[in-house]
Amino acid sequence: SAPAPRLDKFVIDLTTFQVTQKERVPVIPVDMPAFNGDAKALRYSYFLGASRPEGWFPFRSVVKLDLETFESWNWDAGDGSVVSEPMFVPRQQQQALRSEDDGFVVSIVHNAEMKTCRLVIWDSLTFDQGPIAEVPLGDLTPWCVHGSFVPNYNPFQED
């Protein structure tokens, strides 16, 4: 596969307006952001990442992005895998939250070569260390791009 395109990262000194090139960083085409809450400024978001430099399908990675520093962490499911939209699940309210990004990130990974699916779970605060759990879901099921988390939803509870 072709290498990911790269982007120059620059720093601008706002007192002297001097621009210096810091490093070259990889560019990962992303889509479908997930984060803790709607319509409020947040520092972190999670995205689907594309495996091709031109972007879009197939999505095979989950990317955490710091929206203040633009630092990113990319977890790649590997060749032959497709990842569903990541969902952010906040840690339970009775526990003391350590940050707005305190919770879990979940996604379903479809492995076309093994014809299986698994639920992959990360602790959002240690996302860069990889998943904390993977739950086998059995045979390959139809891939779904979108997902959602609805607190307190129980499909077996009658209204």
Short mmCIF file of C-alpha atoms in Angstrom, two decimals, residues 8-11 20-24:
data_model
loop_
_atom_site.label_atom_id
_atom_site.label_comp_id
_atom_site.label_asym_id
_atom_site.label_seq_id
_atom_site.Cartn_x
_atom_site.Cartn_y
_atom_site.Cartn_z
CA ASP A 8 4.48 19.95 7.58
CA LYS A 9 3.88 21.11 11.15
CA PHE A 10 4.85 24.74 11.84
CA VAL A 11 5.11 26.89 14.95
CA THR A 20 9.70 27.57 12.11
CA GLN A 21 9.10 24.12 10.73
CA LYS A 22 8.94 21.63 13.58
CA GLU A 23 8.40 18.26 11.95
CA ARG A 24 6.57 16.37 9.27
#
